[in-house]
Amino acid sequence: MVEPGAYQQTIISTEEAAVIAREVRRLIREGDERSAWEQLRHLHPADMGSIMAALPRTSREAIVAVMSPDAVAWMFRHMNPVQAARVSARLGTGILSLALAQVNPRTALDILRRMPGSRAREVAEAIGQPADDPAVETTPLDTAAGFMVTRFPTVHPDERVESARVNLRRLSREDHNFTHVFVIDDDSQLIGQVAMIDLAMSADDAPITELIMPSMAPVPAETPREECARLQRHYNLTQLPVVEGGRLIGVIPSTFLLSASVAQDTEQILQVANVAGDSPDGPLLGSIRTRLPWLTINLATTFLAAFTVSLFESTLARVVVLAAFLPVVAGQGGIGGTQTLTLIIRAMALGELVGMRARRLLTRELILGLIHGVWLGVLVAVIAALWKQNLGLALVLGVAMLGNMAMAGVTGAGVPLLLRRIGVDPAVASAVVVTTVTDVCGFLLFLGIASAAITLIV
Amino acid sequence: MVEPGAYQQTIISTEEAAVIAREVRRLIREGDERSAWEQLRHLHPADMGSIMAALPRTSREAIVAVMSPDAVAWMFRHMNPVQAARVSARLGTGILSLALAQVNPRTALDILRRMPGSRAREVAEAIGQPADDPAVETTPLDTAAGFMVTRFPTVHPDERVESARVNLRRLSREDHNFTHVFVIDDDSQLIGQVAMIDLAMSADDAPITELIMPSMAPVPAETPREECARLQRHYNLTQLPVVEGGRLIGVIPSTFLLSASVAQDTEQILQVANVAGDSPDGPLLGSIRTRLPWLTINLATTFLAAFTVSLFESTLARVVVLAAFLPVVAGQGGIGGTQTLTLIIRAMALGELVGMRARRLLTRELILGLIHGVWLGVLVAVIAALWKQNLGLALVLGVAMLGNMAMAGVTGAGVPLLLRRIGVDPAVASAVVVTTVTDVCGFLLFLGIASAAITLIV
């Protein structure tokens, strides 16, 4: 068994990490697990963990076999719980239980809560956590309660700086991630906070009342993660106190708040493609469960587009060349609409549209759509005229393009605004609605105008 | 002139902010700017700023006219520089110059550096900043130097805690955002850092050498913002020291690091739709400059799709019903490919794929594409058979769907991996390549198989 070396705070670039990962894989292939572990043991735990998580299962098991549970526990103690849970989900129950039994119970719980339910219960039982511990079972991870820690520095308002210093010394080193000491009365009611920097610069006998400041944004335990991330960004906060009936029950420290914020952004990015919760290296069944329902819903919308085209079969039968241009008008509309909705959804998430009038946003996107439509319409008409030597077709194509780009602008802005107003998350549903509208409208405009002006084209 | 009231740290929800914004607009419409300002003056500066930024230009000017430069300066002092620059860009040069002359020069510079170049120079001259101040002109905002502050707490390694306390007291309240005091020698060489919490709990006469810890991740000034954000997330850091030849020249405090991280995510989200740098409420010309080149490039790719379809004009002329199903096969491929590439790009940005083998990711997505393709192929065949009463068409459609979904999986994973390997940002270029491939492949497969099996369909 190899013990972890001196903990060196070395940081490496992703390129260096990739080189080490390749070397580790090579050594394991050659059956030299000990040398492979030598490559990993001097790394920062965040790098050790992410390289281990990326290894194929058999290589990971080979590495874990030469690590002591101490080494695994040490790694977990120094990773953030979100990353630690990602690594844990990939380790065997045996080694994981031995390791988690060695980290402090609160850290173990933080990791367990982030693992898939059935695995978490299995490991919890193995390390003697009561299997029905309500904290493992029920704390929703997407609320303030799911991110808060329950050990934090406090001080009574009647005391002096010296007492705060004593209280701070009682915290373990794993709890050193605080920017404030919280001022609570005998009943744990949150009265205010003292900045760590103010404590650091004050004399021992300074009364706490001289340093106290109002606590920004105490949030209830059930506050959604999304709102915690917004408060942090909007008000520039480093941590959030969590309260229940005015009593301080937890604190979200800055690194956890950052994790919440990153997780929120990840969810937002993945939701636009409707793959939130999926991962490129998890179990296949999970990916199918996330993606297939969405692909099936989308099939319905493409059939709507197909139905639109089929309305014009007689026109297409007379001028089959029209079929080639179907993807041009619809595709450009889809891109234009997606540009607009991406901007609007992100601005919404950052709170930049608060108080802005919908009419102003819609008008602006309509004007932009018209400007883009004129340019693209002329361009597409010229290309079509040169390619197919058909001026009528060029004219129809140009007009349809102009119309669809204007439509794309209005829909791209209007759909997310409308969805938000009716209480649907715009990040989830906007893209499918907008592309369906630009597809159907593109086909209707192009084939409709072509049918009306068929004598110009034939 | 109205002066700002007592600074109350009140936080409000976005809904409450929207209500206040509506009320402010109504009051200004009725010519009662004073009451409108009364609505704003008790808000947190972040809310005051974001509501002002969202007002139509004339309303904003009416509000600013009743605010004193003091009040504007106060607002800027308490906003983060990124938000402050957003508001500044919307204020007149006169009031802005008066206000910025009152905030400390460093904060003013931070705001100016984030404003559009010509406006920034104009205002810099008005407040007596040398117009050619290299910091205004040349610091790239997307590097560590663009986010760092140059006043930060330090202490000499030979000193005691008491000296650190004295040094901290010299900082102004605007500089209180630090989690560490940096230990530097006489030559400003960075030796290590002392956590604020350790200073807060230590006795006056404790030597600094007992509290010193290695400084995590000192970064060079030219480190890209993207890398700063990655270091923060991956290593769970609250601030980054910035060095030049080992000398400490700046510090990125936690709130700026968070701004960098949010700005990075915003850029990533907007880049997928190729609208990075655009905003839904900026000048029209800026939006056109961002979006139109991209729409024009995309036009070329849709013509590639059009050309593919036109290869099969004779087939389409014989079986015009095929035209209706063109969007179905291509559209599903596009969605499937986008799902995969969104997951891969986000996982790349979070560093989760470091050390993972491309072959493993590709195989996984190929298998998923085949599974999804079987389900969607059967579904689409059944619908087509029922709708068009054509079993041959149903068979062709089903097979083409299966093929295109498999293609979508491989392309969705392969394109970002390939782009990264050749040094192109996958977030910028992946989407257009993948949808072009799924469009062209979808048409080729569907019309190609239909042409080969035309006797089954007619």
Short mmCIF file of N, CA and C in Angstrom, two decimals, chain B residues 109 113 129-140:
data_model
loop_
_atom_site.label_atom_id
_atom_site.label_comp_id
_atom_site.label_asym_id
_atom_site.label_seq_id
_atom_site.Cartn_x
_atom_site.Cartn_y
_atom_site.Cartn_z
N LEU B 109 -11.10 53.79 -13.36
CA LEU B 109 -10.34 53.14 -14.44
C LEU B 109 -10.95 51.78 -14.76
N ARG B 113 -12.26 50.96 -18.45
CA ARG B 113 -11.66 49.90 -19.27
C ARG B 113 -12.70 48.97 -19.86
N GLN B 129 -8.10 61.95 -16.74
CA GLN B 129 -7.22 60.79 -16.91
C GLN B 129 -6.41 61.09 -18.16
N PRO B 130 -5.12 60.85 -18.14
CA PRO B 130 -4.40 61.02 -19.40
C PRO B 130 -5.05 60.14 -20.46
N ALA B 131 -5.43 60.75 -21.61
CA ALA B 131 -6.21 60.03 -22.62
C ALA B 131 -5.44 58.82 -23.14
N ASP B 132 -4.10 58.91 -23.05
CA ASP B 132 -3.33 57.78 -23.56
C ASP B 132 -2.82 56.90 -22.42
N ASP B 133 -3.52 56.98 -21.25
CA ASP B 133 -3.16 56.10 -20.15
C ASP B 133 -3.13 54.67 -20.67
N PRO B 134 -1.97 54.03 -20.60
CA PRO B 134 -1.88 52.69 -21.20
C PRO B 134 -2.89 51.72 -20.59
N ALA B 135 -3.27 51.94 -19.32
CA ALA B 135 -4.21 51.02 -18.69
C ALA B 135 -5.59 51.10 -19.35
N VAL B 136 -6.00 52.34 -19.74
CA VAL B 136 -7.28 52.49 -20.42
C VAL B 136 -7.20 51.87 -21.80
N GLU B 137 -6.08 52.13 -22.46
CA GLU B 137 -5.98 51.81 -23.87
C GLU B 137 -5.73 50.34 -24.15
N THR B 138 -4.80 49.76 -23.40
CA THR B 138 -4.24 48.52 -23.93
C THR B 138 -4.49 47.26 -23.12
N THR B 139 -4.91 47.38 -21.83
CA THR B 139 -5.08 46.15 -21.07
C THR B 139 -6.18 45.31 -21.68
N PRO B 140 -5.86 44.12 -22.17
CA PRO B 140 -6.94 43.30 -22.73
C PRO B 140 -7.84 42.81 -21.60
#
